[in-house]
Amino acid sequence: MTELGQLLRDIEVFRGDLPLFDPRTVPDTPAELFTEWLLHALKAGVREPHAMTLSTAGADGNPTARTLILKNVSEQGWQFASDAGGVKGRDLTERPYAALTFYWSPLARQVRVRGPVVAESAGQSAADFLARGAGARAESLLGRQSSPLRDLAERDAAVRESLARLEREPDLVPPGWTLHTVRPQSVEFWQGDKQRRHTQLNYRAADDGWVRELLWP
């Protein structure tokens, strides 16, 4: 085994006191349980508990993942936003399905959401964009995410120009900005255990509501 491999094996996991999870007492819908877990993480001091990994795939099936911020969750689904011209937007145009992964390390809790993705209305998308901070809006207006960059000075100059444009046009919204909703077909809740007796509960969408089922971890 390499030195790095041994170092990775020696890292302690599941430190501290972990919360209990009784799947017999969960609410009827995954949105309700997710909200409970999110608020618990926030109260426990987990940093950025609304950060999540979004996984998509393009027409070639090649997956890609990135971390971004959850915008809202309701019985309709989990929401995030992106520019239609970016990698996320192109992937979702070609294959309108996604997976979301939340991991709250101090609590050893993980949530996985999978399902089709729908684009919300132009009005809802514009409202989301205008609710962002000035810096985030300025960067998004550039429409160059993940494209080659010559140097950081080029980036800084472009952002300054974009900020100045926002001062002149405070209601400006890029035409490709889109609020997306993942309509879940399954939502898995995973609670880690120090003795590796992990608990995994899956909500599976059915015609008449949600089916709850335990899964082997």
mmCIF file of C-alpha atoms in Angstrom:
data_model
loop_
_atom_site.group_PDB
_atom_site.id
_atom_site.type_symbol
_atom_site.label_atom_id
_atom_site.label_comp_id
_atom_site.label_asym_id
_atom_site.label_seq_id
_atom_site.Cartn_x
_atom_site.Cartn_y
_atom_site.Cartn_z
ATOM 1 C CA MET A 1 0.000 0.000 0.000
ATOM 2 C CA THR A 2 1.265 3.489 -0.808
ATOM 3 C CA GLU A 3 1.913 6.075 1.909
ATOM 4 C CA LEU A 4 -1.085 8.063 0.700
ATOM 5 C CA GLY A 5 -3.280 4.980 0.697
ATOM 6 C CA GLN A 6 -2.340 4.237 4.305
ATOM 7 C CA LEU A 7 -2.953 7.860 5.276
ATOM 8 C CA LEU A 8 -6.449 7.685 3.782
ATOM 9 C CA ARG A 9 -7.216 4.479 5.666
ATOM 10 C CA ASP A 10 -6.082 6.041 8.944
ATOM 11 C CA ILE A 11 -8.392 9.083 8.747
ATOM 12 C CA GLU A 12 -11.014 8.817 11.459
ATOM 13 C CA VAL A 13 -14.641 8.879 10.333
ATOM 14 C CA PHE A 14 -17.935 9.353 12.203
ATOM 15 C CA ARG A 15 -16.339 11.421 14.972
ATOM 16 C CA GLY A 16 -18.400 12.840 17.807
ATOM 17 C CA ASP A 17 -21.963 12.079 18.827
ATOM 18 C CA LEU A 18 -24.230 11.114 15.943
ATOM 19 C CA PRO A 19 -28.002 11.678 15.875
ATOM 20 C CA LEU A 20 -30.440 8.823 16.136
ATOM 21 C CA PHE A 21 -32.688 7.951 13.199
ATOM 22 C CA ASP A 22 -35.790 5.840 13.642
ATOM 23 C CA PRO A 23 -37.327 5.132 10.205
ATOM 24 C CA ARG A 24 -40.565 4.015 11.881
ATOM 25 C CA THR A 25 -41.376 7.603 12.873
ATOM 26 C CA VAL A 26 -40.698 9.475 9.636
ATOM 27 C CA PRO A 27 -43.245 11.783 7.931
ATOM 28 C CA ASP A 28 -45.244 10.744 4.890
ATOM 29 C CA THR A 29 -43.219 12.699 2.307
ATOM 30 C CA PRO A 30 -39.489 13.047 1.635
ATOM 31 C CA ALA A 31 -39.740 16.848 1.476
ATOM 32 C CA GLU A 32 -40.913 16.895 5.100
ATOM 33 C CA LEU A 33 -38.098 14.632 6.307
ATOM 34 C CA PHE A 34 -35.516 16.522 4.267
ATOM 35 C CA THR A 35 -36.647 19.792 5.848
ATOM 36 C CA GLU A 36 -36.309 18.250 9.312
ATOM 37 C CA TRP A 37 -32.779 17.048 8.555
ATOM 38 C CA LEU A 38 -31.749 20.348 6.955
ATOM 39 C CA LEU A 39 -32.959 22.372 9.949
ATOM 40 C CA HIS A 40 -31.219 19.926 12.290
ATOM 41 C CA ALA A 41 -27.962 20.406 10.360
ATOM 42 C CA LEU A 42 -28.335 24.173 10.509
ATOM 43 C CA LYS A 43 -28.995 24.100 14.265
ATOM 44 C CA ALA A 44 -26.017 21.771 14.763
ATOM 45 C CA GLY A 45 -23.729 24.333 13.138
ATOM 46 C CA VAL A 46 -23.030 22.452 9.903
ATOM 47 C CA ARG A 47 -21.526 24.963 7.492
ATOM 48 C CA GLU A 48 -23.480 25.584 4.304
ATOM 49 C CA PRO A 49 -25.963 22.731 4.800
ATOM 50 C CA HIS A 50 -27.766 23.893 1.647
ATOM 51 C CA ALA A 51 -24.736 23.058 -0.506
ATOM 52 C CA MET A 52 -25.266 20.000 -2.698
ATOM 53 C CA THR A 53 -23.621 18.043 -5.490
ATOM 54 C CA LEU A 54 -25.563 18.183 -8.752
ATOM 55 C CA SER A 55 -24.831 15.335 -11.186
ATOM 56 C CA THR A 56 -25.898 15.460 -14.823
ATOM 57 C CA ALA A 57 -24.995 13.732 -18.086
ATOM 58 C CA GLY A 58 -25.019 14.894 -21.681
ATOM 59 C CA ALA A 59 -26.097 13.100 -24.825
ATOM 60 C CA ASP A 60 -22.961 10.929 -24.737
ATOM 61 C CA GLY A 61 -23.809 9.687 -21.240
ATOM 62 C CA ASN A 62 -20.597 11.102 -19.780
ATOM 63 C CA PRO A 63 -21.439 12.293 -16.239
ATOM 64 C CA THR A 64 -20.293 15.491 -14.609
ATOM 65 C CA ALA A 65 -20.811 16.825 -11.091
ATOM 66 C CA ARG A 66 -20.404 20.122 -9.317
ATOM 67 C CA THR A 67 -21.366 21.702 -5.992
ATOM 68 C CA LEU A 68 -23.990 24.435 -5.890
ATOM 69 C CA ILE A 69 -26.670 25.861 -3.618
ATOM 70 C CA LEU A 70 -30.202 24.569 -3.069
ATOM 71 C CA LYS A 71 -32.729 27.328 -3.775
ATOM 72 C CA ASN A 72 -35.902 25.802 -2.348
ATOM 73 C CA VAL A 73 -37.624 22.512 -1.576
ATOM 74 C CA SER A 74 -41.332 21.725 -1.538
ATOM 75 C CA GLU A 75 -43.685 18.877 -2.380
ATOM 76 C CA GLN A 76 -43.032 19.744 -6.055
ATOM 77 C CA GLY A 77 -39.295 19.163 -5.792
ATOM 78 C CA TRP A 78 -35.805 20.479 -5.143
ATOM 79 C CA GLN A 79 -34.710 23.671 -6.955
ATOM 80 C CA PHE A 80 -31.450 25.056 -8.298
ATOM 81 C CA ALA A 81 -30.573 27.626 -10.964
ATOM 82 C CA SER A 82 -28.103 27.823 -13.833
ATOM 83 C CA ASP A 83 -27.426 29.483 -17.157
ATOM 84 C CA ALA A 84 -28.760 27.618 -20.178
ATOM 85 C CA GLY A 85 -25.462 28.083 -21.994
ATOM 86 C CA GLY A 86 -23.322 26.415 -19.328
ATOM 87 C CA VAL A 87 -22.468 22.747 -19.014
ATOM 88 C CA LYS A 88 -25.385 22.142 -16.626
ATOM 89 C CA GLY A 89 -27.827 23.821 -18.979
ATOM 90 C CA ARG A 90 -26.598 21.931 -22.025
ATOM 91 C CA ASP A 91 -26.699 18.605 -20.202
ATOM 92 C CA LEU A 92 -30.243 19.200 -19.014
ATOM 93 C CA THR A 93 -31.369 20.136 -22.515
ATOM 94 C CA GLU A 94 -29.985 16.855 -23.853
ATOM 95 C CA ARG A 95 -30.966 14.705 -20.872
ATOM 96 C CA PRO A 96 -33.437 16.374 -18.476
ATOM 97 C CA TYR A 97 -32.578 14.199 -15.476
ATOM 98 C CA ALA A 98 -30.340 14.864 -12.484
ATOM 99 C CA ALA A 99 -29.186 13.562 -9.119
ATOM 100 C CA LEU A 100 -28.578 15.685 -6.034
ATOM 101 C CA THR A 101 -26.379 14.615 -3.126
ATOM 102 C CA PHE A 102 -26.257 16.278 0.282
ATOM 103 C CA TYR A 103 -23.665 15.198 2.869
ATOM 104 C CA TRP A 104 -23.578 16.643 6.371
ATOM 105 C CA SER A 105 -20.316 15.173 7.672
ATOM 106 C CA PRO A 106 -20.594 16.096 11.382
ATOM 107 C CA LEU A 107 -23.925 14.253 11.515
ATOM 108 C CA ALA A 108 -22.924 11.365 9.214
ATOM 109 C CA ARG A 109 -26.057 12.044 7.196
ATOM 110 C CA GLN A 110 -26.509 11.836 3.453
ATOM 111 C CA VAL A 111 -29.524 12.498 1.212
ATOM 112 C CA ARG A 112 -29.764 11.470 -2.440
ATOM 113 C CA VAL A 113 -32.460 12.877 -4.740
ATOM 114 C CA ARG A 114 -33.011 11.559 -8.271
ATOM 115 C CA GLY A 115 -35.545 12.391 -10.955
ATOM 116 C CA PRO A 116 -36.495 14.383 -14.058
ATOM 117 C CA VAL A 117 -35.780 18.098 -14.199
ATOM 118 C CA VAL A 118 -38.209 20.760 -15.415
ATOM 119 C CA ALA A 119 -37.461 24.387 -16.229
ATOM 120 C CA GLU A 120 -39.618 26.893 -14.382
ATOM 121 C CA SER A 121 -41.194 29.985 -15.959
ATOM 122 C CA ALA A 122 -39.247 33.002 -17.146
ATOM 123 C CA GLY A 123 -40.802 35.055 -14.357
ATOM 124 C CA GLN A 124 -39.706 32.631 -11.624
ATOM 125 C CA SER A 125 -36.230 32.396 -13.157
ATOM 126 C CA ALA A 126 -35.901 36.194 -13.298
ATOM 127 C CA ALA A 127 -36.999 36.503 -9.665
ATOM 128 C CA ASP A 128 -34.345 33.989 -8.658
ATOM 129 C CA PHE A 129 -31.629 35.868 -10.533
ATOM 130 C CA LEU A 130 -32.575 39.247 -9.085
ATOM 131 C CA ALA A 131 -32.484 37.783 -5.560
ATOM 132 C CA ARG A 132 -28.792 36.923 -5.978
ATOM 133 C CA GLY A 133 -26.037 39.133 -4.623
ATOM 134 C CA ALA A 134 -24.422 41.726 -6.890
ATOM 135 C CA GLY A 135 -21.212 39.740 -7.294
ATOM 136 C CA ALA A 136 -23.050 36.559 -8.227
ATOM 137 C CA ARG A 137 -25.217 38.410 -10.757
ATOM 138 C CA ALA A 138 -22.193 40.131 -12.276
ATOM 139 C CA GLU A 139 -20.393 36.828 -12.757
ATOM 140 C CA SER A 140 -23.469 35.122 -14.188
ATOM 141 C CA LEU A 141 -24.015 37.934 -16.710
ATOM 142 C CA LEU A 142 -20.673 37.070 -18.300
ATOM 143 C CA GLY A 143 -22.022 33.732 -19.529
ATOM 144 C CA ARG A 144 -18.527 32.209 -19.711
ATOM 145 C CA GLN A 145 -18.691 29.485 -17.076
ATOM 146 C CA SER A 146 -16.070 26.749 -17.607
ATOM 147 C CA SER A 147 -14.795 28.336 -20.829
ATOM 148 C CA PRO A 148 -11.005 28.887 -21.186
ATOM 149 C CA LEU A 149 -9.572 31.901 -19.314
ATOM 150 C CA ARG A 150 -6.313 33.557 -20.344
ATOM 151 C CA ASP A 151 -5.453 34.935 -16.887
ATOM 152 C CA LEU A 152 -7.077 36.214 -13.689
ATOM 153 C CA ALA A 153 -6.673 39.849 -14.739
ATOM 154 C CA GLU A 154 -9.009 39.171 -17.670
ATOM 155 C CA ARG A 155 -11.581 37.754 -15.251
ATOM 156 C CA ASP A 156 -11.327 40.689 -12.862
ATOM 157 C CA ALA A 157 -11.715 43.250 -15.642
ATOM 158 C CA ALA A 158 -14.774 41.473 -17.034
ATOM 159 C CA VAL A 159 -16.427 41.307 -13.603
ATOM 160 C CA ARG A 160 -15.794 45.024 -13.028
ATOM 161 C CA GLU A 161 -17.447 45.831 -16.344
ATOM 162 C CA SER A 162 -20.364 43.573 -15.461
ATOM 163 C CA LEU A 163 -20.821 45.242 -12.062
ATOM 164 C CA ALA A 164 -20.844 48.636 -13.723
ATOM 165 C CA ARG A 165 -23.488 47.411 -16.145
ATOM 166 C CA LEU A 166 -25.647 46.232 -13.242
ATOM 167 C CA GLU A 167 -25.437 49.668 -11.667
ATOM 168 C CA ARG A 168 -26.815 51.131 -14.887
ATOM 169 C CA GLU A 169 -29.377 48.348 -15.402
ATOM 170 C CA PRO A 170 -30.298 46.938 -11.959
ATOM 171 C CA ASP A 171 -33.186 44.854 -13.319
ATOM 172 C CA LEU A 172 -31.092 43.172 -15.993
ATOM 173 C CA VAL A 173 -31.576 39.388 -16.250
ATOM 174 C CA PRO A 174 -29.633 37.216 -18.711
ATOM 175 C CA PRO A 175 -32.034 35.498 -21.129
ATOM 176 C CA GLY A 176 -30.632 32.041 -20.415
ATOM 177 C CA TRP A 177 -30.943 32.138 -16.639
ATOM 178 C CA THR A 178 -33.179 29.245 -15.589
ATOM 179 C CA LEU A 179 -34.649 28.024 -12.339
ATOM 180 C CA HIS A 180 -34.829 24.212 -12.410
ATOM 181 C CA THR A 181 -36.852 21.807 -10.306
ATOM 182 C CA VAL A 182 -35.882 18.181 -9.750
ATOM 183 C CA ARG A 183 -39.133 16.233 -9.526
ATOM 184 C CA PRO A 184 -37.994 13.302 -7.382
ATOM 185 C CA GLN A 185 -38.663 9.719 -8.310
ATOM 186 C CA SER A 186 -36.655 8.548 -5.312
ATOM 187 C CA VAL A 187 -35.162 10.184 -2.233
ATOM 188 C CA GLU A 188 -32.770 8.201 -0.044
ATOM 189 C CA PHE A 189 -31.897 9.133 3.537
ATOM 190 C CA TRP A 190 -28.724 7.600 4.968
ATOM 191 C CA GLN A 191 -27.663 7.772 8.618
ATOM 192 C CA GLY A 192 -24.161 6.634 9.426
ATOM 193 C CA ASP A 193 -23.270 4.602 12.508
ATOM 194 C CA LYS A 194 -19.896 4.205 14.259
ATOM 195 C CA GLN A 195 -20.294 0.402 14.243
ATOM 196 C CA ARG A 196 -21.215 0.509 10.534
ATOM 197 C CA ARG A 197 -24.823 -0.424 11.229
ATOM 198 C CA HIS A 198 -25.958 2.333 8.911
ATOM 199 C CA THR A 199 -29.648 3.014 8.329
ATOM 200 C CA GLN A 200 -30.861 3.733 4.799
ATOM 201 C CA LEU A 201 -34.460 4.668 4.038
ATOM 202 C CA ASN A 202 -35.783 5.225 0.521
ATOM 203 C CA TYR A 203 -38.920 7.090 -0.538
ATOM 204 C CA ARG A 204 -40.046 5.825 -3.951
ATOM 205 C CA ALA A 205 -42.667 7.685 -5.979
ATOM 206 C CA ALA A 206 -45.857 5.720 -6.711
ATOM 207 C CA ASP A 207 -49.162 6.577 -8.368
ATOM 208 C CA ASP A 208 -50.884 7.152 -5.029
ATOM 209 C CA GLY A 209 -48.059 8.841 -3.118
ATOM 210 C CA TRP A 210 -44.776 7.620 -1.645
ATOM 211 C CA VAL A 211 -43.638 4.098 -0.821
ATOM 212 C CA ARG A 212 -41.140 3.901 2.037
ATOM 213 C CA GLU A 213 -38.643 1.050 2.108
ATOM 214 C CA LEU A 214 -35.506 0.190 4.040
ATOM 215 C CA LEU A 215 -32.387 -0.553 1.988
ATOM 216 C CA TRP A 216 -29.258 -2.459 2.791
ATOM 217 C CA PRO A 217 -26.497 0.109 3.327
#
